[in-house]
CSV table of C-alpha atoms in Angstrom, one decimal:
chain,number,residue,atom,x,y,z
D,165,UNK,CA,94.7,217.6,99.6
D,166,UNK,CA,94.7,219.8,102.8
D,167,UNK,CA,95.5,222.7,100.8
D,168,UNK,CA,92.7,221.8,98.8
D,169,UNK,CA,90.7,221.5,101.6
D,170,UNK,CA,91.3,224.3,103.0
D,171,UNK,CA,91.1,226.2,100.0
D,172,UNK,CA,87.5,224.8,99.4
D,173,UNK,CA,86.6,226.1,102.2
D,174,UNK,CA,87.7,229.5,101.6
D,175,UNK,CA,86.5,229.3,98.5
D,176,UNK,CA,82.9,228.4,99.8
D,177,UNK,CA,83.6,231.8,102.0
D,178,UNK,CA,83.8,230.4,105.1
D,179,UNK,CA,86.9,231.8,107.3
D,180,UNK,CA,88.3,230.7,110.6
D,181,UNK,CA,86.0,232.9,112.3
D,182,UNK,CA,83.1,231.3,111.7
D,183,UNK,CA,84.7,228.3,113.6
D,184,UNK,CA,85.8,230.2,116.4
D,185,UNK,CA,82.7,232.4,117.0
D,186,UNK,CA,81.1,229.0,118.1
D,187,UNK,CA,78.5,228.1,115.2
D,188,UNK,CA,77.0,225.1,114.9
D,189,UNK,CA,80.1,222.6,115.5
D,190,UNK,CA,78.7,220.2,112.8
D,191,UNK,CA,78.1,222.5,110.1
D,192,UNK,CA,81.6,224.4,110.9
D,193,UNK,CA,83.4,221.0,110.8
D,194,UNK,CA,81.6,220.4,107.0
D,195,UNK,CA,82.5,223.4,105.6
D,196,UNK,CA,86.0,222.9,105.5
D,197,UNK,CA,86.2,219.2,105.6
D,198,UNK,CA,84.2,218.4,102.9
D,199,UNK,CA,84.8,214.8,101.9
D,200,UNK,CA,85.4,213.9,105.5
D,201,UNK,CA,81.7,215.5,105.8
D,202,UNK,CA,80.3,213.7,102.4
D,203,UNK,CA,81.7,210.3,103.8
D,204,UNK,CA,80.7,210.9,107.3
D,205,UNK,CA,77.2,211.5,105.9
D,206,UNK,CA,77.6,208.1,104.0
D,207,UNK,CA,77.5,206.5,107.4
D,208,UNK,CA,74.4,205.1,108.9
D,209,UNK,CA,76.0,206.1,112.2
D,210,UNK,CA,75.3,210.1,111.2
D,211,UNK,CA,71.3,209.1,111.3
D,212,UNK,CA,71.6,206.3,114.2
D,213,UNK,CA,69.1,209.0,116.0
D,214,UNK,CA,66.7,209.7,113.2
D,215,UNK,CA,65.8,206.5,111.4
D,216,UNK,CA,62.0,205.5,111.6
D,217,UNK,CA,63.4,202.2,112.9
D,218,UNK,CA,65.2,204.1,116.0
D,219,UNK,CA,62.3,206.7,116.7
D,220,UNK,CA,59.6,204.2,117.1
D,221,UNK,CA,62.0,202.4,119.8
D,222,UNK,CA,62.6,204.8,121.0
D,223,UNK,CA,59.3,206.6,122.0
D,224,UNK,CA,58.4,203.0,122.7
D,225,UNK,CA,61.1,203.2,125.0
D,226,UNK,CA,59.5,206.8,126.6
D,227,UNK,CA,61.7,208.5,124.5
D,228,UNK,CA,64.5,207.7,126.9
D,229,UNK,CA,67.7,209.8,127.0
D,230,UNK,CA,70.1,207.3,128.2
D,231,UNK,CA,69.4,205.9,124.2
D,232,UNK,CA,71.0,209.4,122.9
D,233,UNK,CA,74.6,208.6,124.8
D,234,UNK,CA,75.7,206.5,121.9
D,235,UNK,CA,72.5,207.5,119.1
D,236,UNK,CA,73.2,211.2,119.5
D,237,UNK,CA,75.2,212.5,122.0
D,238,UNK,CA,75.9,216.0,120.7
D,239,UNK,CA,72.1,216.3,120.1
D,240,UNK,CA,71.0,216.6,116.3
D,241,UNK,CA,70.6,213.7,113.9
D,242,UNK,CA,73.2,210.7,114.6
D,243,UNK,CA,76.7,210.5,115.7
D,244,UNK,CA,79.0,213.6,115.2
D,245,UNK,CA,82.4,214.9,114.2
D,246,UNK,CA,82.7,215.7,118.1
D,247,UNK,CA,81.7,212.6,119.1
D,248,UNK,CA,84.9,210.8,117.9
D,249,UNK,CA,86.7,213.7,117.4
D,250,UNK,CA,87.6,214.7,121.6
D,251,UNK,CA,89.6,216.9,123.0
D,252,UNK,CA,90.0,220.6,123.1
D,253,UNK,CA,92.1,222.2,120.4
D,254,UNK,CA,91.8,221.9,116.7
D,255,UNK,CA,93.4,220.0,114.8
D,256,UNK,CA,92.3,217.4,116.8
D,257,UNK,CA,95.4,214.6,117.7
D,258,UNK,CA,94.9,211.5,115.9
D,259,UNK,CA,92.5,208.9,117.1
D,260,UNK,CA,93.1,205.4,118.9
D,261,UNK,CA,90.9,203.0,117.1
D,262,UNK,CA,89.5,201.1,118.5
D,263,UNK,CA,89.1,203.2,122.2
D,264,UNK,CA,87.3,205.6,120.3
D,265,UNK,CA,85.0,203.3,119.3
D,266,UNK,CA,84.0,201.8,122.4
D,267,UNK,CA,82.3,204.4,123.9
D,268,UNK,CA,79.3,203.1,122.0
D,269,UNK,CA,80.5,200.0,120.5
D,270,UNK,CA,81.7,198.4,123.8
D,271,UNK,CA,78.6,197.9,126.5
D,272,UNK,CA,76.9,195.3,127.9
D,273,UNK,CA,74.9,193.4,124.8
D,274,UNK,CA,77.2,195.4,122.3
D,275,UNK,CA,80.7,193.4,122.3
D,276,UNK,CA,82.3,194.4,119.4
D,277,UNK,CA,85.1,196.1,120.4
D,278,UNK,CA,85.8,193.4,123.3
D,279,UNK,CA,85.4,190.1,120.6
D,280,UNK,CA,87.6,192.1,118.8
D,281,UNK,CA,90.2,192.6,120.5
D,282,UNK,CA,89.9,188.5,121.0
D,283,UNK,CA,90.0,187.9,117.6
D,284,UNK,CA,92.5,186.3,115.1
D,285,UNK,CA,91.9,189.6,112.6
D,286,UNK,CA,93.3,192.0,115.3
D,287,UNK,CA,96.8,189.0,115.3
D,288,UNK,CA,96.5,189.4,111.4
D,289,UNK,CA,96.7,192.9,111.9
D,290,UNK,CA,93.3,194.2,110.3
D,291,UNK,CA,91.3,196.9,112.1
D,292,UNK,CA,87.9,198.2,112.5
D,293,UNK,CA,88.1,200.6,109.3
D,294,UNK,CA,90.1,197.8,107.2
D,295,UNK,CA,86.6,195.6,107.0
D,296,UNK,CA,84.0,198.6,107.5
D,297,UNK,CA,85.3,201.5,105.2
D,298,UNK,CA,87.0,199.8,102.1
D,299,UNK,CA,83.9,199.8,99.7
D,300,UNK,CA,83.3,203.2,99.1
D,301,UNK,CA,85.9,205.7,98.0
D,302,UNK,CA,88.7,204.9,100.8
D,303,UNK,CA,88.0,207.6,103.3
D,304,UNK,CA,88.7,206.6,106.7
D,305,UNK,CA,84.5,208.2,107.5
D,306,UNK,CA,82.8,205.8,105.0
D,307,UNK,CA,82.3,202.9,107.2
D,308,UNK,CA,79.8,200.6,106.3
D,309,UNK,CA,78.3,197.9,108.1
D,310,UNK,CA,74.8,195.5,107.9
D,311,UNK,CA,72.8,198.5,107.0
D,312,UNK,CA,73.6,197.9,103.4
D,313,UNK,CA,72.8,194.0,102.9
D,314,UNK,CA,75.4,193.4,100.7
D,315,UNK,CA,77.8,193.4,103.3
D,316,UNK,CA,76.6,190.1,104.4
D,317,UNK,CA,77.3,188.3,101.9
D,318,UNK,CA,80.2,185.9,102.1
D,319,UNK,CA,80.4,186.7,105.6
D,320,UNK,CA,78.8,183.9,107.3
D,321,UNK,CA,79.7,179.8,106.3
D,322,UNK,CA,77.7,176.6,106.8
D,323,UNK,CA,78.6,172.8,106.4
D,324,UNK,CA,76.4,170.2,106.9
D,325,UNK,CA,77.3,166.2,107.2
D,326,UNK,CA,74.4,163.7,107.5
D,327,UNK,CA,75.7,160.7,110.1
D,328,UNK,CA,74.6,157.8,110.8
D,329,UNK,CA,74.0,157.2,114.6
D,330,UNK,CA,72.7,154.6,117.6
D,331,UNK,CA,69.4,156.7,117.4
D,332,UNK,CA,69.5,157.2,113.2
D,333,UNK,CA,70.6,159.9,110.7
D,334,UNK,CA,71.7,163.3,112.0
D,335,UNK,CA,72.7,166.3,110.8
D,336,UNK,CA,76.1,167.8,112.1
D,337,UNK,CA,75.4,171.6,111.0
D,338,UNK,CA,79.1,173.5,111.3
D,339,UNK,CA,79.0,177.2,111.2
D,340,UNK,CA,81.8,179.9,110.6
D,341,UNK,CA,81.8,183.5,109.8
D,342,UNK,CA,84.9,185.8,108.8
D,343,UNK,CA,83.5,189.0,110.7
D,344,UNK,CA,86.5,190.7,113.0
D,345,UNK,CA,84.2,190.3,116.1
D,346,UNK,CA,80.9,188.5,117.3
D,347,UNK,CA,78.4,188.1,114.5
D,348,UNK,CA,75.8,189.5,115.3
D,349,UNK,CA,78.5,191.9,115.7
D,350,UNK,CA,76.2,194.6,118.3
D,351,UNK,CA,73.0,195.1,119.7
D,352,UNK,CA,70.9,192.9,122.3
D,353,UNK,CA,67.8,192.5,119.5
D,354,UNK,CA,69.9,191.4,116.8
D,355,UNK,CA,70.2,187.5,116.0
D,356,UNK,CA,71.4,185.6,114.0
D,357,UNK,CA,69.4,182.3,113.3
D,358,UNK,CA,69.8,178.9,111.6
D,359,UNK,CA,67.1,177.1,110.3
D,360,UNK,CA,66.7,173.6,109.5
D,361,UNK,CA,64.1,171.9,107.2
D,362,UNK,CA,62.8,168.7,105.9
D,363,UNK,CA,61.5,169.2,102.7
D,364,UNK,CA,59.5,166.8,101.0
D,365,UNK,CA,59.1,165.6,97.6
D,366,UNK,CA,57.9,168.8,96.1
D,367,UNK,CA,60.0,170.7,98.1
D,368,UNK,CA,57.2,171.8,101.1
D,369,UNK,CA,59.0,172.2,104.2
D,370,UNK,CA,57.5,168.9,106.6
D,371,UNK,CA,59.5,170.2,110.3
D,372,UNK,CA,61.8,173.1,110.7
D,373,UNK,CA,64.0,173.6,113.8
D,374,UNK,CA,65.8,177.1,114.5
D,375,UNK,CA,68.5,178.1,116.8
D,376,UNK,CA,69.2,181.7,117.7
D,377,UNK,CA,72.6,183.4,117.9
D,378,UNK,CA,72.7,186.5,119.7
D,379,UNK,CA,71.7,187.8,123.0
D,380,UNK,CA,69.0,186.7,125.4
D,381,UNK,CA,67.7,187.5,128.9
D,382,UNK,CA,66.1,185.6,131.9
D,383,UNK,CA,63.2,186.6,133.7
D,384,UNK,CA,64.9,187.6,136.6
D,385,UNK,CA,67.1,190.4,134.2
D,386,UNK,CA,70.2,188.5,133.3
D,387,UNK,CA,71.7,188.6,130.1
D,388,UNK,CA,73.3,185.8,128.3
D,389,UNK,CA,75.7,185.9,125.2
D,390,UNK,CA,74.9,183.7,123.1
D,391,UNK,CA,76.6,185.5,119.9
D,392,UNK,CA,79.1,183.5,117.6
D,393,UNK,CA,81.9,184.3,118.4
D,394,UNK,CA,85.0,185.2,116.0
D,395,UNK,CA,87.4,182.4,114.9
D,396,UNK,CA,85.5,179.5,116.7
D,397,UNK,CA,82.9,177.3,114.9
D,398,UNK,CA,79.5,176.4,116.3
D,399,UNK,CA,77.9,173.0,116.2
D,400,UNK,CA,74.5,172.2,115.6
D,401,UNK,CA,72.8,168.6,115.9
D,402,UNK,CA,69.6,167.5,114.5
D,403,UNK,CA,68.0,164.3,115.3
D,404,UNK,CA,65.2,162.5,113.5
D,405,UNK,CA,65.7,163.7,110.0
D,406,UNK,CA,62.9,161.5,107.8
D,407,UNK,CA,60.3,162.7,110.0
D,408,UNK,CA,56.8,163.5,108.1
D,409,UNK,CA,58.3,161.7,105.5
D,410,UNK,CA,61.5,164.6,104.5
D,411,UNK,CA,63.1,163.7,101.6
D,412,UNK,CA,65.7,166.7,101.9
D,413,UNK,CA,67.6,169.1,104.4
D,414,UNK,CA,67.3,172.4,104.0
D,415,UNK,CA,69.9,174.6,106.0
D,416,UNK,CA,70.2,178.6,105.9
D,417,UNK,CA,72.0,180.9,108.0
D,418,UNK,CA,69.8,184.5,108.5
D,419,UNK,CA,70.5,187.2,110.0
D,420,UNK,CA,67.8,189.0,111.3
D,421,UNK,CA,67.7,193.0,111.5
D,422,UNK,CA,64.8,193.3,113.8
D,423,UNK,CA,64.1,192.0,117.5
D,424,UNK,CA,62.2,189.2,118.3
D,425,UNK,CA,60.8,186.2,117.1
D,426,UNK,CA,62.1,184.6,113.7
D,427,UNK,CA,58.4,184.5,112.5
D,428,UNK,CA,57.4,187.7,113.8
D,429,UNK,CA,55.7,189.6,111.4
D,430,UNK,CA,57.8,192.6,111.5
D,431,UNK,CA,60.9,190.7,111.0
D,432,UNK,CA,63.3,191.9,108.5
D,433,UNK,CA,66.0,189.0,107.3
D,434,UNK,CA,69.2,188.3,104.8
D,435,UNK,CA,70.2,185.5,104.5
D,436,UNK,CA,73.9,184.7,104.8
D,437,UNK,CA,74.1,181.3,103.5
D,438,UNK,CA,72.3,178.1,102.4
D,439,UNK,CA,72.9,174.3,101.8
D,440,UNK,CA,70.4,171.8,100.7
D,441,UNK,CA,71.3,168.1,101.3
D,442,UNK,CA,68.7,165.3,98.9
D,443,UNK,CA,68.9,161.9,101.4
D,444,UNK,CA,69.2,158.8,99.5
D,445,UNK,CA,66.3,157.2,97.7
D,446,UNK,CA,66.8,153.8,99.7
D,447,UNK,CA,66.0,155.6,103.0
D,448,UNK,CA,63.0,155.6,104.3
S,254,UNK,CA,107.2,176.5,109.8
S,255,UNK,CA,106.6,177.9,112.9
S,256,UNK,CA,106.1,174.2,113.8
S,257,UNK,CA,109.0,171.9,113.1
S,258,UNK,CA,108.2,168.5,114.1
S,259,UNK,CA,110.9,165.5,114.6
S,260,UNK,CA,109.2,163.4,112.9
S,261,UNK,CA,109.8,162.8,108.9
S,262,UNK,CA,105.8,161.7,107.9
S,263,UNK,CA,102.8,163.2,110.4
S,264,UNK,CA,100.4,163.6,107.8
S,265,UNK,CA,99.8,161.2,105.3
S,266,UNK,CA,97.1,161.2,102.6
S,267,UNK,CA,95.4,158.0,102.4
S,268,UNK,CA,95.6,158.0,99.2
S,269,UNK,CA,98.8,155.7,97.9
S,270,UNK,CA,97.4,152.7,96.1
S,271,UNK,CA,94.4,153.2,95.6
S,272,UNK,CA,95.0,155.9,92.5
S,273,UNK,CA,93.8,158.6,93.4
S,274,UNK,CA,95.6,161.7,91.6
S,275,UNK,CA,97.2,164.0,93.7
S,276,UNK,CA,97.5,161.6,96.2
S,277,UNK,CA,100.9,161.0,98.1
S,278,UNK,CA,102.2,161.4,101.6
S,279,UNK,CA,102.3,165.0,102.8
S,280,UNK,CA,104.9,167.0,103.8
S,281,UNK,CA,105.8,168.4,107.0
S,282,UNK,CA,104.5,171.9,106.4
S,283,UNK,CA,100.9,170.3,105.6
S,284,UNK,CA,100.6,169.4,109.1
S,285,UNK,CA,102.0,173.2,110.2
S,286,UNK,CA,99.5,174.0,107.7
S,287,UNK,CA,96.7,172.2,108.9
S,288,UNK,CA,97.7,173.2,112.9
S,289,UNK,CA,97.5,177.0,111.5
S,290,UNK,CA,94.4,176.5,109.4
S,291,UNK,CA,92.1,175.0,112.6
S,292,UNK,CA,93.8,177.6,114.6
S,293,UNK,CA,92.8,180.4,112.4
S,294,UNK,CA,89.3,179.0,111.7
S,295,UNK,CA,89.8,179.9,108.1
S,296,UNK,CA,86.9,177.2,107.2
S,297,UNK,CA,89.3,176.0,104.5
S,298,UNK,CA,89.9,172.4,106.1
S,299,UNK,CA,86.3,170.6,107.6
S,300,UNK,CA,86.9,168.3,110.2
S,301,UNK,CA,85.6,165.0,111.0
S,302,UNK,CA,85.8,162.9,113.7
S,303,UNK,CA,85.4,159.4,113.8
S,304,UNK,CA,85.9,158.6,117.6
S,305,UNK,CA,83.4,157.6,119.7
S,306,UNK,CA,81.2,159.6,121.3
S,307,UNK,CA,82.8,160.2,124.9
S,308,UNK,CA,86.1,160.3,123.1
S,309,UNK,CA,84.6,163.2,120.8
S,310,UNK,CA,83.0,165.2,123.5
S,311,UNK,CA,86.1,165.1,125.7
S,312,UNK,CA,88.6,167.0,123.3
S,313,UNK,CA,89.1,167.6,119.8
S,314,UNK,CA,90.4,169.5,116.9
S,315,UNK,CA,88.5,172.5,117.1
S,316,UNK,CA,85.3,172.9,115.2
S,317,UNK,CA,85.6,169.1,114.4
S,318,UNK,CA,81.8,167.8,114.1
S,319,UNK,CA,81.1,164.0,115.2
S,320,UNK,CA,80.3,161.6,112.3
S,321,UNK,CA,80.7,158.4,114.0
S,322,UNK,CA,82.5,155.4,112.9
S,323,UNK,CA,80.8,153.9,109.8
S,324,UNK,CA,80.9,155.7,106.6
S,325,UNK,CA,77.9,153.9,105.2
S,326,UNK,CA,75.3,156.3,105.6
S,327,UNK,CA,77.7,159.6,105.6
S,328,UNK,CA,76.5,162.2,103.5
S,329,UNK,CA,78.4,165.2,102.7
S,330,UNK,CA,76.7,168.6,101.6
S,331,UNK,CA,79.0,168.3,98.3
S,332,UNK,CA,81.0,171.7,98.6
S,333,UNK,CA,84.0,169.9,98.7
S,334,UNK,CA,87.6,170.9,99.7
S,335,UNK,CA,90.2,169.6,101.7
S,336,UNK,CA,89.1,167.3,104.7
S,337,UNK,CA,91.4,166.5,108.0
S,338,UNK,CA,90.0,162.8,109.7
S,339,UNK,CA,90.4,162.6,113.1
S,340,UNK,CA,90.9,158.8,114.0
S,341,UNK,CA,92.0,156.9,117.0
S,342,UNK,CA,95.8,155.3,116.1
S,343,UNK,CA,94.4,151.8,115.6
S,344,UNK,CA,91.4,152.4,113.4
S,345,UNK,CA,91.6,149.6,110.5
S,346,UNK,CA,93.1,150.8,107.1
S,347,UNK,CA,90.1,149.2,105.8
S,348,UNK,CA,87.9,151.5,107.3
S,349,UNK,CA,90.1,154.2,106.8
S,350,UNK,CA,90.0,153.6,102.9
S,351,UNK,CA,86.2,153.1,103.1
S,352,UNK,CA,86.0,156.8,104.3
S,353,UNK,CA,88.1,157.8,102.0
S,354,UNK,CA,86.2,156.5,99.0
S,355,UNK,CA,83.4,158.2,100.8
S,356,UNK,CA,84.8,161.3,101.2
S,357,UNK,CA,85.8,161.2,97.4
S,358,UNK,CA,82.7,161.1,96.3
S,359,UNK,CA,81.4,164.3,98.0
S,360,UNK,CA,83.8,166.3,96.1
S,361,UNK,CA,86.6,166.5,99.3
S,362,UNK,CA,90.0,166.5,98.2
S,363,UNK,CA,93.2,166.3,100.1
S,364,UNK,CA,91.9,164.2,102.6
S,365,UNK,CA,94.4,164.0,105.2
S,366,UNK,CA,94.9,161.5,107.6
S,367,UNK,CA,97.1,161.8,110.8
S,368,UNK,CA,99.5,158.9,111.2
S,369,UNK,CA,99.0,157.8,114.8
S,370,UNK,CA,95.4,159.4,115.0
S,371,UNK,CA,94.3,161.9,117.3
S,372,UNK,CA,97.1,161.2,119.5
S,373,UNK,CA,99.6,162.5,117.4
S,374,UNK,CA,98.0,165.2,116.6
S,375,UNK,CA,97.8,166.0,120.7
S,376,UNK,CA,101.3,165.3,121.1
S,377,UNK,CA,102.3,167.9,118.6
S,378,UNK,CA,100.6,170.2,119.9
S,379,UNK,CA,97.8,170.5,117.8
S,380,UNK,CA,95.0,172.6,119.4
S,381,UNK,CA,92.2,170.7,121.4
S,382,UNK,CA,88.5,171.7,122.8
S,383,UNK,CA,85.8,170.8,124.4
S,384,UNK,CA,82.7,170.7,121.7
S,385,UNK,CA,80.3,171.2,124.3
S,386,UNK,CA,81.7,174.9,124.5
S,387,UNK,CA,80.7,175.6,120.8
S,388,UNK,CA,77.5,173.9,120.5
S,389,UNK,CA,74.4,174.7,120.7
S,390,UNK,CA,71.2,173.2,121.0
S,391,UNK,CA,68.0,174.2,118.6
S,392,UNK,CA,64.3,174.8,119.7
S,393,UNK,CA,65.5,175.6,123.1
S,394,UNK,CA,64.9,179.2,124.4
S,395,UNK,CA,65.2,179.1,128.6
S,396,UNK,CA,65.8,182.9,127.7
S,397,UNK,CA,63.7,185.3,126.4
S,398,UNK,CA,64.1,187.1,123.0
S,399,UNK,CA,64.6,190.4,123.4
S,400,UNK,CA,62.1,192.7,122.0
S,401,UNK,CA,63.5,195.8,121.5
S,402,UNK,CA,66.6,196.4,119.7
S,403,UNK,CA,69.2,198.0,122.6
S,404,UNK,CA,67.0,196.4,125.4
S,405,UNK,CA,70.0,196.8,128.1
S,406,UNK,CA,70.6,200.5,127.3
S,407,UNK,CA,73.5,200.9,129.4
S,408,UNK,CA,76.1,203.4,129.2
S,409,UNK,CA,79.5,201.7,127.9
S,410,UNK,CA,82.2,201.0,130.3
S,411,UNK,CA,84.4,202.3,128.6
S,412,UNK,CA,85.2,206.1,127.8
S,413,UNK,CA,87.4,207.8,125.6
């Protein structure tokens, strides 16, 4: 496959010298590493500086360039070859994942390299690239994450008991995911939500409570994690079920792409998973 | 195993008697398997706990949720699988068996229950927790939801 490589790349007329005189790293890199390239260029991490969703952050941001460290830090449209690739001489010596990776994947409000190296997937011996590039095609460059919805699914678990209490029914929500780090897995603005309903007899939702996973800030700049962690479940009670006369409990786990509120109208969701629970006929 | 235990029967399945099929008393390596599943979160075994409230919220099986001690009004969400009760030692087999037939009929099966209750499963060495760590509380934002996606924007700590 290296031979073939390389003979692609001859083929294509490209010649060590074009490497060496110092042209465009990326393109340099492409020509002779073509499916490297192709599956590189698979990645949403090869656009992370050119989405529309970045650039109108980012100018809302005043086009800051302390957002291009981990978006772009070679200039140009995303993430490069050089950016994981370090070092001086070519071929490059093999890379430590994860260190490589947290660069950009391990800062305050993005913990994914940190949960993971907490995490019961690291003891069963899975890394990053085991769970992000094994979709597509099998090269190491493919990796895949929440930018393709389908990867959610199946990742995130709900259970839901209805108890009887001193102060009435409640619902004991329980919820697991199988991700190899925090879920959401990475930036501040990304949540995670769960969201609790009483239907009623048609199926109208009468009262809805929501909890948010992910990270949040006080006024006075201090940020909190309140992401879900790996390995651990997270327990939700709700009170007061039959209010405005609920017949059922609705429960869904969503994950929300976009920052802010869970109603905002810009808000972008998938949802992860859902229960529905009918009470009795005899209660209330 | 990794865990060996002295003792010939730590987890039985409350099941002898009163027919259910598959029912019997487990073997050692359920209760090594039960240790490993909680440990590993797999979210193959749910756990209930049947304690009281203080008793609950002072240390249990990790991710265990509180259901209180009366079946009656116990509703399950119907997906099923196997199901480890968390009891104190000298819960009543008659309420024992009443959450059984309980749990039966929202599709759980094996239902284990730990000979000696929660205290045996403490004494070998079965992990405990705090719920209070893992739980959270709805409706309630002191914080502020962050409006932008990379709000903190700081450089990692961490170079290559």
């Amino acid at each position: 496959m290296k031979w073939g490589t390389w003979l692609a790349a001859a083929l294509s007329g490209l010649i060590w010298n074009s490497a060496l005189a110092g042209e465009g790293v990326q393109s340099s890199c492409e020509g002779c590493h073509i499916e490297a390239a192709a599956a590189f260029g698979r990645s949403a991490m090869s656009r992370a500086a050119s989405t529309s969703t970045f650039l109108a952050e980012w100018k809302h941001k005043g086009e800051d360039k302390a957002c291009l460290a981990c978006h772009a830090p070679s200039g140009g449209a995303g993430v490069q070859c050089r950016d994981c690739h370090v070092g001086s001489d070519h071929p490059f010596s093999k890379l430590d994942v994860p260190n490589v990776c947290a660069s950009c994947h391990d800062a305050p409000g993005e913990l994914t390299v940190r949960s993971f190296l907490r995490s019961e997937a690291l003891k069963d011996g899975y890394g990053c690239l085991d769970c992000h590039t094994e979709s597509r095609g099998g090269d190491v460059h493919d990796i895949t994450g929440p930018s393709r919805a389908e990867f959610l699914t199946r990742v995130g678990r709900l259970r839901v008991s209805v108890a009887t209490g001193p102060q009435g029914d409640v619902a004991v929500v329980s919820i697991s995911h199988s991700a190899g780090h925090a879920l959401p897995g990475g930036t501040s603005g990304r949540a995670v939500w769960l969201v609790v309903e009483g239907l009623d007899d048609v199926g109208v939702a009468v009262w809805r409570a929501l909890t948010r996973f992910g990270w949040e800030y006080a006024s006075d700049g201090g940020w909190t994690d309140k992401t879900l962690k790996p390995n651990r479940t997270a327990i939700v009670e709700i009170g007061d079920l039959h209010r405005a006369g609920a017949r059922k409990l609705r429960t869904s786990l969503v994950y929300q792409f976009t920052a802010g509120e869970y109603d905002a109208p810009e808000a972008v969701h998938e949802q992860m998973d859902q229960v529905e629970i009918s009470f009795p006929s005899t209660k209330p | 195993m990794k865990y060996a235990l002295p003792l010939a029967v730590m987890v039985m399945m409350f099941s002898a008697g009163i027919g259910v099929a598959g029912g019997g008393v487990a073997t050692l390596s359920e209760f090594g398997f039960l240790i490993e599943q909680v440990k590993k979160n797999t979210g193959e075994v749910y756990v209930i706990d049947l304690r009281d409230r203080a008793a609950y919220l002072s240390g249990t099986v990790p991710g265990a949720v509180h259901v209180g001690p009366s079946p009656d009004g116990y509703i399950g969400d119907g997906r099923g699988g196997a199901v480890l009760v968390i009891a104190d030692g000298d819960t009543s087999a008659d309420i024992l068996e009443a959450w059984h037939d309980r749990l039966v009929t929202f599709g759980h099966d094996p239902i284990y229950f730990l000979e000696g209750g929660f205290a045996s499963w403490v004494n070998h060495d079965g992990p405990v927790k705090s719920p209070v760590d893992t739980s959270a509380v709805p409706g309630k934002f002191p914080f502020i939801i962050p409006r932008g996606l990379c709000e903190m924007n700081t450089p990692a700590k961490v170079y290559p």
